[in-house]
Coordinates of C-alpha atoms in Angstrom, one line a residue:
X21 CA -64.3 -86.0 10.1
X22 CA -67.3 -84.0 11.7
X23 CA -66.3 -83.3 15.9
X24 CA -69.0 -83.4 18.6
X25 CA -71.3 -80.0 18.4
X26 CA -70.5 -79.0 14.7
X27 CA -72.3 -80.3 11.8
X28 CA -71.6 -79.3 7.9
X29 CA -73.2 -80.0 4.8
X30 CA -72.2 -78.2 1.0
X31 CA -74.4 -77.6 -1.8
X32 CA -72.7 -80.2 -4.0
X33 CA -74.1 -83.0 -1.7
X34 CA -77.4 -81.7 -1.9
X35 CA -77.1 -81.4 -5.6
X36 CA -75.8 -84.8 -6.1
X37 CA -79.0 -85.8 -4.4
X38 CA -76.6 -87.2 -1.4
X39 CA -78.1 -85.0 1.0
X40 CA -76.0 -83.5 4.2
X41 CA -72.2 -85.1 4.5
X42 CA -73.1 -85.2 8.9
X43 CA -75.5 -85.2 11.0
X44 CA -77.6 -81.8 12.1
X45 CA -77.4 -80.2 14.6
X46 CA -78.6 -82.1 17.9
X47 CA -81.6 -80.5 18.4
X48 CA -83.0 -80.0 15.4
X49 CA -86.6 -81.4 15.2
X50 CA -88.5 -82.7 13.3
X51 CA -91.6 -81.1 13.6
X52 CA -92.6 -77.4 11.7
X53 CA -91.3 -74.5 12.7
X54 CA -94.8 -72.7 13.7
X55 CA -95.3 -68.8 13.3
X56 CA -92.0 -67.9 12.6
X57 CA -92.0 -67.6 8.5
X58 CA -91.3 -64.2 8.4
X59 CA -88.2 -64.4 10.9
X60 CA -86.7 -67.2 9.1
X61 CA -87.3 -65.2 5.3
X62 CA -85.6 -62.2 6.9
X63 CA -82.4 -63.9 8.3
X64 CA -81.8 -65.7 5.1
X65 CA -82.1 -62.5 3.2
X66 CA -80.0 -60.6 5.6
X67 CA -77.6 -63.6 5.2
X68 CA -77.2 -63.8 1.9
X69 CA -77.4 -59.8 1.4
X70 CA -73.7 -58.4 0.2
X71 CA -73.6 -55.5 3.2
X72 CA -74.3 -57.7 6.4
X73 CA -71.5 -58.4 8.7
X74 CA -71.8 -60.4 11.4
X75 CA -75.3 -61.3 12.9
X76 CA -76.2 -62.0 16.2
X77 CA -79.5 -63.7 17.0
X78 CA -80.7 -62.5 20.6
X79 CA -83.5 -62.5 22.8
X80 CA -84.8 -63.8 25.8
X81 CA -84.1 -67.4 27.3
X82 CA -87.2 -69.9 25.4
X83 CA -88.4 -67.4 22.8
X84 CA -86.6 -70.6 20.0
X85 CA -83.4 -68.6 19.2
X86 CA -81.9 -72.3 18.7
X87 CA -84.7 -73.5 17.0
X88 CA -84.9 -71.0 14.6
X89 CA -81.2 -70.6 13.9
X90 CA -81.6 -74.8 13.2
X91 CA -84.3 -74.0 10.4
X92 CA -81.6 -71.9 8.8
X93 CA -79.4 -74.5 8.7
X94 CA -81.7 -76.7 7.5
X95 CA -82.7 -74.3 4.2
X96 CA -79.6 -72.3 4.0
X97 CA -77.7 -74.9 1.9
X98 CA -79.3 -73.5 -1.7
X99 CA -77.8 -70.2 -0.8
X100 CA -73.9 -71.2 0.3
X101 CA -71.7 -73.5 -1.0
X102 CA -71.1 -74.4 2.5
X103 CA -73.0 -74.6 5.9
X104 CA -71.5 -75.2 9.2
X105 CA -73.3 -75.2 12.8
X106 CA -71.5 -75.5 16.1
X107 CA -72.8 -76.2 19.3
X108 CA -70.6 -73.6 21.6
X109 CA -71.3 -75.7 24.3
X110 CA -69.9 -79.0 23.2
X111 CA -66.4 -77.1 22.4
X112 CA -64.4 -74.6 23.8
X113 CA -64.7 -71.7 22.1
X114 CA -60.7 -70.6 23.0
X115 CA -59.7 -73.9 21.9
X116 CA -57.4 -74.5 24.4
X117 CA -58.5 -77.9 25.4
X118 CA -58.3 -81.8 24.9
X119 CA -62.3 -81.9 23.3
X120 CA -62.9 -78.8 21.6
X121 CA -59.5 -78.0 19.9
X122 CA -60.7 -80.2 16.8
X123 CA -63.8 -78.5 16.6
X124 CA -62.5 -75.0 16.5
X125 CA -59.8 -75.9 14.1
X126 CA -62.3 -77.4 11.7
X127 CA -64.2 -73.9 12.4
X128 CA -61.5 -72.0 11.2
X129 CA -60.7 -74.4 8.1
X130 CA -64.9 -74.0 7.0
X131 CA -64.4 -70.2 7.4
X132 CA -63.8 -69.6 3.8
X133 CA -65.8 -67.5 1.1
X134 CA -69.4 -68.6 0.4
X135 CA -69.9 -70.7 3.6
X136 CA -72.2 -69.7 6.1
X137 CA -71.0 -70.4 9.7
X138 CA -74.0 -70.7 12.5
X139 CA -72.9 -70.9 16.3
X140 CA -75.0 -71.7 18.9
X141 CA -73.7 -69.6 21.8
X142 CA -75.9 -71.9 24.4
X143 CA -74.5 -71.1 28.2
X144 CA -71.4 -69.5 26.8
X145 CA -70.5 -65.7 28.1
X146 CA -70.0 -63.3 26.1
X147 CA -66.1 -62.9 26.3
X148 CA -66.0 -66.4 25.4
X149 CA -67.9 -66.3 22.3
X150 CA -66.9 -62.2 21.3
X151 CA -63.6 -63.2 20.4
X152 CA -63.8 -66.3 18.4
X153 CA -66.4 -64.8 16.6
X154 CA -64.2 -61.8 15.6
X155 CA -61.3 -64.2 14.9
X156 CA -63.9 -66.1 12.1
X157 CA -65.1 -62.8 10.9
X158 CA -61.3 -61.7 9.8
X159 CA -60.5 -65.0 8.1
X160 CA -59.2 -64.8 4.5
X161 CA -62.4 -65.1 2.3
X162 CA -64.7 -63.6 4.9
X163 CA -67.4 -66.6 6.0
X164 CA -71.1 -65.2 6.7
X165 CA -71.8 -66.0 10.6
X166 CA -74.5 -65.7 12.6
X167 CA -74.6 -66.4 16.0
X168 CA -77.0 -67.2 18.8
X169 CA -76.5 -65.5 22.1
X170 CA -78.8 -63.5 24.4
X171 CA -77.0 -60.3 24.5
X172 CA -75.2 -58.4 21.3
X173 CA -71.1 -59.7 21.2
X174 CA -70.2 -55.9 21.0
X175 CA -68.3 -56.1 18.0
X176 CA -67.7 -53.6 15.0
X177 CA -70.2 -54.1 12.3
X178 CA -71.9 -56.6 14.2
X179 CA -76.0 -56.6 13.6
X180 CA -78.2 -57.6 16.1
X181 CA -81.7 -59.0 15.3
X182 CA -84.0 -59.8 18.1
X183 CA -86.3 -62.4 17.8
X184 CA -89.3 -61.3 19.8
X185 CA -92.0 -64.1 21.3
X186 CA -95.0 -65.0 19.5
X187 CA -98.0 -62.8 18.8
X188 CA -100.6 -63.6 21.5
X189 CA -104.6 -63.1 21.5
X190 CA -106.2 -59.7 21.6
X191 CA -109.8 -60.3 23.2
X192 CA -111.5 -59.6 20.1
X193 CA -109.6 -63.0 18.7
X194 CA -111.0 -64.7 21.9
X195 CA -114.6 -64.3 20.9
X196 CA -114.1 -66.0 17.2
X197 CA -112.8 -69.8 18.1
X198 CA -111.7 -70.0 14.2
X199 CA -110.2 -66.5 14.3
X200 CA -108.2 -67.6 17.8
X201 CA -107.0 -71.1 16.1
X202 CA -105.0 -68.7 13.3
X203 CA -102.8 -66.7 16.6
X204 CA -99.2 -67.9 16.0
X205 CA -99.1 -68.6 20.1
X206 CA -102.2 -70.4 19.8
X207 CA -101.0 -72.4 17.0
X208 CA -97.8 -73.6 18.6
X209 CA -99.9 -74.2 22.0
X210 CA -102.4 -76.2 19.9
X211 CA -99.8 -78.4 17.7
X212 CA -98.4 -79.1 20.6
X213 CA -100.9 -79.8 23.2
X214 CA -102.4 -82.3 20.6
X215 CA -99.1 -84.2 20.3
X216 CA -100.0 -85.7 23.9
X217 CA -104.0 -85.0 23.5
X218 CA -104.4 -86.0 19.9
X219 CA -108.7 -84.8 21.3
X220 CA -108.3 -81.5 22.6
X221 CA -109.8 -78.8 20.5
X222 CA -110.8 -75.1 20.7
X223 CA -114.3 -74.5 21.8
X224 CA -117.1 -71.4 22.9
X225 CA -116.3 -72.8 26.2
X226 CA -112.5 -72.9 26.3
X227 CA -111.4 -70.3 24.1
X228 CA -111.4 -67.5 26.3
X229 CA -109.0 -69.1 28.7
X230 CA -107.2 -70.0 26.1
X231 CA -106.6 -66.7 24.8
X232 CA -105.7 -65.8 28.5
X233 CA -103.2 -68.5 29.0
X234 CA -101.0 -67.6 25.5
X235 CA -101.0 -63.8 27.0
X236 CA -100.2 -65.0 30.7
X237 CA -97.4 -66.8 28.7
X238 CA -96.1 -64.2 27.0
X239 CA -96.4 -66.2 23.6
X240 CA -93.0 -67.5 25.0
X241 CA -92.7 -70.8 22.9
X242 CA -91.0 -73.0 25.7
X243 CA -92.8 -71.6 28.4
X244 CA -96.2 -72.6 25.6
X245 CA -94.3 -76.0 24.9
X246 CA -94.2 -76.6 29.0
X247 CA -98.1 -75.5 29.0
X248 CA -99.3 -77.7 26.2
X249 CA -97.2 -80.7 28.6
X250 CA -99.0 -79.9 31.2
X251 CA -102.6 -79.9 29.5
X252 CA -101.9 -83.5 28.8
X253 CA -103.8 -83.9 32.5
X254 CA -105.8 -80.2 32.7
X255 CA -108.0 -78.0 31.7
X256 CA -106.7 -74.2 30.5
X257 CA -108.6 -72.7 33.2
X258 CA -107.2 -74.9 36.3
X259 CA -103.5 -74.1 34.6
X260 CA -104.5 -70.1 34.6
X261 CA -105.2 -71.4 38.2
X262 CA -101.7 -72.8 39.0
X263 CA -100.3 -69.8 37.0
X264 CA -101.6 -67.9 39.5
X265 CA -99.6 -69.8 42.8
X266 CA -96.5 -70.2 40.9
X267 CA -94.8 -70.1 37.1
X268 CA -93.3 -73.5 38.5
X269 CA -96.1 -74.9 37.1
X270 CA -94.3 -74.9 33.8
X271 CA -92.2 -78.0 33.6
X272 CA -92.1 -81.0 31.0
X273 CA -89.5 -83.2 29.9
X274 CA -87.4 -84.1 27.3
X275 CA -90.3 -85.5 24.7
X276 CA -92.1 -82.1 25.6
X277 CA -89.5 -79.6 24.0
X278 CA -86.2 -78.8 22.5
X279 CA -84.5 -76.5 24.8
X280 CA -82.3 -77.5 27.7
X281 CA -84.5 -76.1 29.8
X282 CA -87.3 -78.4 31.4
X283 CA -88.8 -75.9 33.8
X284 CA -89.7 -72.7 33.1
X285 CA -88.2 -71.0 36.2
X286 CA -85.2 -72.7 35.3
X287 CA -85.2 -70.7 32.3
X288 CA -86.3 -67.6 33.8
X289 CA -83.2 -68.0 36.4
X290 CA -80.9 -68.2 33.1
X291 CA -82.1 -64.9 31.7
X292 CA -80.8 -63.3 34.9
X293 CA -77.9 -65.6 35.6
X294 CA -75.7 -62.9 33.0
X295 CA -76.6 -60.1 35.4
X296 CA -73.8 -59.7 37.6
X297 CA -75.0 -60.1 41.0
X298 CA -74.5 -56.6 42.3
X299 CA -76.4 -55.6 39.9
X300 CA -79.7 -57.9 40.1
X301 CA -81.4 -56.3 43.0
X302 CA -81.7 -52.8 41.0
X303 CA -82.4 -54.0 37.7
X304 CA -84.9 -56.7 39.4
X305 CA -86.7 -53.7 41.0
X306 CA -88.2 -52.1 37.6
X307 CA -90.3 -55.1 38.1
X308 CA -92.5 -52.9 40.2
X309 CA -93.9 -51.8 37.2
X310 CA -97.1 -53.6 35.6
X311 CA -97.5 -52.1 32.3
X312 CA -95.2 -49.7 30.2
X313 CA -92.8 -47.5 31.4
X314 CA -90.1 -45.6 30.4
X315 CA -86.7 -43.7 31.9
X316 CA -88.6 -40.9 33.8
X317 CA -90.6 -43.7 35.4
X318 CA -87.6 -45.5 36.5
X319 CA -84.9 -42.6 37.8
X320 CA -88.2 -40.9 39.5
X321 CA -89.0 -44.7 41.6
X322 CA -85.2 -46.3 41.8
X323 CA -84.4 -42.8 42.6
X324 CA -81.6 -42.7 40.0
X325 CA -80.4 -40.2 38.1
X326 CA -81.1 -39.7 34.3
X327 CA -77.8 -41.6 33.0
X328 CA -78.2 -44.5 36.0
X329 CA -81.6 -44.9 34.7
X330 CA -80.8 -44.6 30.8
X331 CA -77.5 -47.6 32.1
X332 CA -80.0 -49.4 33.7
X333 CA -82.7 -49.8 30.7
X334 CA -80.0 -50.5 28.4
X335 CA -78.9 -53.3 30.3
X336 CA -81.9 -54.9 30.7
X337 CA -82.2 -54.7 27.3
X338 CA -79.1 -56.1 26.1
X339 CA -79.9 -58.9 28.5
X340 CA -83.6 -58.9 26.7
X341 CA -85.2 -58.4 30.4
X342 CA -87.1 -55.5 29.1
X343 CA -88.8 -55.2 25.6
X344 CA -88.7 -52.1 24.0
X345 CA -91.4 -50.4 22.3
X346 CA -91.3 -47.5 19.8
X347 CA -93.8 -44.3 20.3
X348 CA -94.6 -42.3 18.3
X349 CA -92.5 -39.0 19.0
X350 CA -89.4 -41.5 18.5
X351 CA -89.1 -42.4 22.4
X352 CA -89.2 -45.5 23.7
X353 CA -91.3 -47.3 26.6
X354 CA -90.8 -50.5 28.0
X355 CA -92.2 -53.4 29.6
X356 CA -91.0 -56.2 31.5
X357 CA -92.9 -59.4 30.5
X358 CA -95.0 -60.9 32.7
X359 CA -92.9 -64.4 33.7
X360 CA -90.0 -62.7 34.0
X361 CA -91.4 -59.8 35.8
X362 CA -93.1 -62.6 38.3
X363 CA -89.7 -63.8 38.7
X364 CA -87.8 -60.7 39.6
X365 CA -90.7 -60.1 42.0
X366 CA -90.2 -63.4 43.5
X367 CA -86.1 -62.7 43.6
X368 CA -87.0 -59.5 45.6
X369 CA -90.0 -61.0 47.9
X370 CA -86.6 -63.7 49.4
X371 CA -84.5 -60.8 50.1
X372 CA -87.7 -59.0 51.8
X373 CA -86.9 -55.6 49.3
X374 CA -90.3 -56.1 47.4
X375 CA -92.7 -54.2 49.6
X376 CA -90.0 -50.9 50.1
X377 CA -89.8 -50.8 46.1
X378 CA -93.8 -50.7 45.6
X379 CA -93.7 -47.9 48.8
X380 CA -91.4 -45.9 46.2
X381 CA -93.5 -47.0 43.4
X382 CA -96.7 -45.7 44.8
X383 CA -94.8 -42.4 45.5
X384 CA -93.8 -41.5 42.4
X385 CA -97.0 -42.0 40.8
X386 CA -99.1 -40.3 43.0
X387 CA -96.4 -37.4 42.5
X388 CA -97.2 -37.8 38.6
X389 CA -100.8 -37.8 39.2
X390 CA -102.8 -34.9 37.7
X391 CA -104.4 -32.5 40.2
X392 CA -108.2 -34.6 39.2
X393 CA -107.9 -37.6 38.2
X394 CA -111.2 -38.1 35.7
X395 CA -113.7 -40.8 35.8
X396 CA -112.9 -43.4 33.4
X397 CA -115.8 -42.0 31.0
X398 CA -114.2 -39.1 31.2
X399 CA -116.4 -37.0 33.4
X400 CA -115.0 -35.0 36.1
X401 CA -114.0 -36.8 39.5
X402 CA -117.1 -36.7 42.7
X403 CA -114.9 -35.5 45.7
X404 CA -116.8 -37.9 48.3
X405 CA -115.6 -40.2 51.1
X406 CA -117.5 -42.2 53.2
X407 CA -117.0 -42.2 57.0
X408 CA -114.4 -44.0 58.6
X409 CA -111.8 -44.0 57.1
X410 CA -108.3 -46.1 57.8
X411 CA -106.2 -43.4 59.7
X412 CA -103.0 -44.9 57.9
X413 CA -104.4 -44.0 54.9
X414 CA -102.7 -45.5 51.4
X415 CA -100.0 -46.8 53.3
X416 CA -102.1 -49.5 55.0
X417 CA -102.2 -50.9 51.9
X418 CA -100.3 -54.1 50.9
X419 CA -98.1 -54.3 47.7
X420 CA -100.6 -56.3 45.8
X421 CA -103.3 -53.7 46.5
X422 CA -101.2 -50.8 46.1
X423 CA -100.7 -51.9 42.5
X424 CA -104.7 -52.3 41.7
X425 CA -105.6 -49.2 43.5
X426 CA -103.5 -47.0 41.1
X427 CA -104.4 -49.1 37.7
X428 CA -108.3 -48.7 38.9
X429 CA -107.2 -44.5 39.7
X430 CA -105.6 -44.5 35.7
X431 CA -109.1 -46.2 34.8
X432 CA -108.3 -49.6 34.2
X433 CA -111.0 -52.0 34.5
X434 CA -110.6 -55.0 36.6
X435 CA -110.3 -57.5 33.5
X436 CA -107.3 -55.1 32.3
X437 CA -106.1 -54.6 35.8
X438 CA -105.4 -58.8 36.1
X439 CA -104.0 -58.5 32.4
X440 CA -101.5 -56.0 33.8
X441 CA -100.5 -57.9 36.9
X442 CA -100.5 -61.4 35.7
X443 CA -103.5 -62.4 38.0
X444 CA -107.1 -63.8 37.7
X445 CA -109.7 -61.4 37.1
X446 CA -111.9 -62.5 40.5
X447 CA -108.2 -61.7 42.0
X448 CA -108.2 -58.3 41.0
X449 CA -112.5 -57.8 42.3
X450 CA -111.3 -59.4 45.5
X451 CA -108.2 -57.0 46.1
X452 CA -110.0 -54.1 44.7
X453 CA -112.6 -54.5 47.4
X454 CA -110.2 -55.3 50.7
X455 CA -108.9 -51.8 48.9
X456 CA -112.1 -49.9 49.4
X457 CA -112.9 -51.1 52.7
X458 CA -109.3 -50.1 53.8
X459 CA -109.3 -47.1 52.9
X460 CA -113.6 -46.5 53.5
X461 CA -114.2 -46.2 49.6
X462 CA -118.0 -47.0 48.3
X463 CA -116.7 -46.8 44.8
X464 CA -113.9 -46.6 42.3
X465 CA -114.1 -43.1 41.5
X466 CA -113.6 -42.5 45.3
X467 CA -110.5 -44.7 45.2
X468 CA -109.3 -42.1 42.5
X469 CA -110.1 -39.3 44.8
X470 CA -108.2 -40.8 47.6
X471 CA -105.1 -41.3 46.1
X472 CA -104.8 -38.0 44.8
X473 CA -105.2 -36.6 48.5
X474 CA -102.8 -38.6 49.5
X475 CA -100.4 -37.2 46.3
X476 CA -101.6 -33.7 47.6
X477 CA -100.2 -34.2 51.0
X478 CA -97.2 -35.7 49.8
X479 CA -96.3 -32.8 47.8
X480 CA -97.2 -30.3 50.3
X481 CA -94.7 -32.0 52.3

């Protein structure tokens, strides 16, 4: 008897040529798994190695945690004599009640050498799922688990592997229409988009966007699933456009993807649903920064010390808010995708917080500044101003133009300054120049200039 939410099959079926004793799991689909060979080889390998405990599949809300974990079930069945895969969500995990009791007990009876247990965590906290995962782990025989869950269970010999989103464009794979077609995101955003526009194709004339709209994504596959839905009816550049209003733009329905999740900010508000709500305003405020930072950025602008900073990260982390990327000296900077960064800013924007964090923001910057900032060819900085000048100085500016002013003083151009901050490039020209007639600029270099007067008189004081 095979309970609702888990779903076994043994290798004697499939030898017998009698194929899988129940169904799959629920959302399995039917179409391929696109640009995730290499994750789905490494978990099998890790799975059928003899010195892995316990694996936990994590990482954000839409990257295809799910989706990937039901591929494994799918091929796994050469490599166990048994595999099992429960929907958490359809059972209780405690099985203390009238539906899920069944379920769990079967659980318990599968977890036996040489089977390979999968759970599908879904909305399921992390003391819910921690325990019974332990409790498998123990029984006589010791069953191979892996489990999906956004954050690490926390337990002994437990190994986490994050599954990161999908490579996206660089611009040199935007000039090369062919070379852009071979981008995992592109691929998935292509399969997909021709599912409901069996026509659409890459072009000279399209590709560029393209290449935009996979990076303005993320390479998140539901939020590239919820895209391709919406292509059905638009162009890439008038979805860049919508992008730029709101991620709510992002919404499909049932036929458009495999995830519970139908819009994208629906998603989004998952990921920081596990955040406990005291908490969310802080950790929401390292959205302030638009490209990479690290724990010196943070204590210095939150105005935390070194360990509140170092907590902070790792939560954000462990929630996979943050990614983390390694450096070469053996630190670590991070960065704060773009959707979920847009939706932390939103979060703060309602509670009317966003425009005192980018005050502190700006501050701490300009007190990293060097002395003279350089041109961005590298030539020394011209120390001119033009007349009239706002009196308020850098603090006339809004937010938005704070941001561009210092990305244009580190010597970003305006195409990498939009990339940064999520916006359309004739958005970043537009706010560079409300900037320079603010603050009675004739050029870029003079921006520079001007904010590190400003830093100077902030430090003298």
């Amino acid at each position: 008897m095979v309970d609702d939410g888990l779903s076994c099959y043994d290798r004697d079926s499939l030898e017998d040529g009698g194929g899988r004793r129940s169904r799959g799991p629920g959302r399995i689909p039917l179409t391929p798994l696109v640009g995730r060979a290499s994750e789905l080889s490494e978990l099998l390998r890790l799975l059928t190695s003899d010195d892995t405990g316990p694996l936990t599949l994590t990482g954000p809300v839409g990257v295809g945690k799910s989706r990937l974990a039901a591929a494994v079930f799918r091929d796994a069945g050469h490599h166990f004599a048994r595999v099992c895969f429960a929907e958490l969500d359809t059972l209780d995990p405690r099985g203390d009640d009238g539906r899920g009791t069944d379920g769990i007990d079967a659980l318990h009876e599968a977890a036996a050498d040489g089977t390979l247990l999968i759970l599908d965590g879904g909305t399921r906290t992390r003391r819910e799922v921690a325990p019974l995962v332990e409790r498998l782990a123990g029984a006589a025989g010791g069953p191979r688990i892996l489990t999906v869950t956004p954050r690490p269970l926390g337990l002994y010999e437990e190994r986490r592997v994050r599954l990161d989103p999908l490579a996206v464009p660089t611009p040199a794979d935007a000039a090369d229409p062919q070379r852009l077609g071979r981008i995992p995101a592109v691929r998935l955003l292509l399969h997909r988009t021709r599912s409901v526009r069996p026509g659409f194709r890459l072009t000279d004339t399209n590709s560029a966007a393209v290449a935009e709209l996979t990076r303005r994504l993320d390479g998140l596959p539901l939020a590239v699933e919820l895209a391709a839905a919406r292509l059905k009816t638009a162009s890439p550049a008038q979805l860049l456009r919508e992008l730029d209003e709101s991620p709510d733009a992002l919404r499909g329905t049932p036929a458009d993807t495999t995830s519970r999740h139908l819009t994208m900010g629906q998603a989004l508000e998952q990921g920081w649903r596990g955040v406990d709500p005291p908490r969310r305003g802080l950790l929401a405020s390292v959205a302030v920064f638009a490209s990479s930072f690290d724990a010196g950025d943070v204590a210095g602008t939150l105005r935390l010390s070194a360990d509140r900073a170092h907590e902070a990260l790792e939560e954000l982390l462990d929630h996979s808010l943050v990614a983390g990327e390694e450096q070469p000296d053996g630190g670590l900077r991070f960065r704060m995708p773009g959707l979920v960064r847009a939706h932390a800013r939103a979060f703060l924007t309602r509670r009317g917080a966003w425009d005192s964090v980018c005050r502190d923001h700006a501050a701490h910057l300009l007190r990293q500044a060097p002395t003279a900032l350089p041109l961005p060819g590298g030539g020394p900085a011209e120390d001119a101003d033009s007349d009239g000048v706002d009196p308020d100085g850098v603090d006339s500016l809004s937010p938005r133009e704070r941001e561009v002013a210092v990305l244009v003083a580190d010597g970003l151009t305006n195409r990498e300054v939009a990339r940064r901050l999520g916006i359309a490039e004739w958005t970043a020209v537009n706010t560079l120049r409300k900037v320079m007639r603010k603050l009675g600029c004739a050029s870029r270099v003079q921006v520079a200039n001007r904010l590190r007067r400003t830093r100077e008189q902030h430090t003298a004081a």
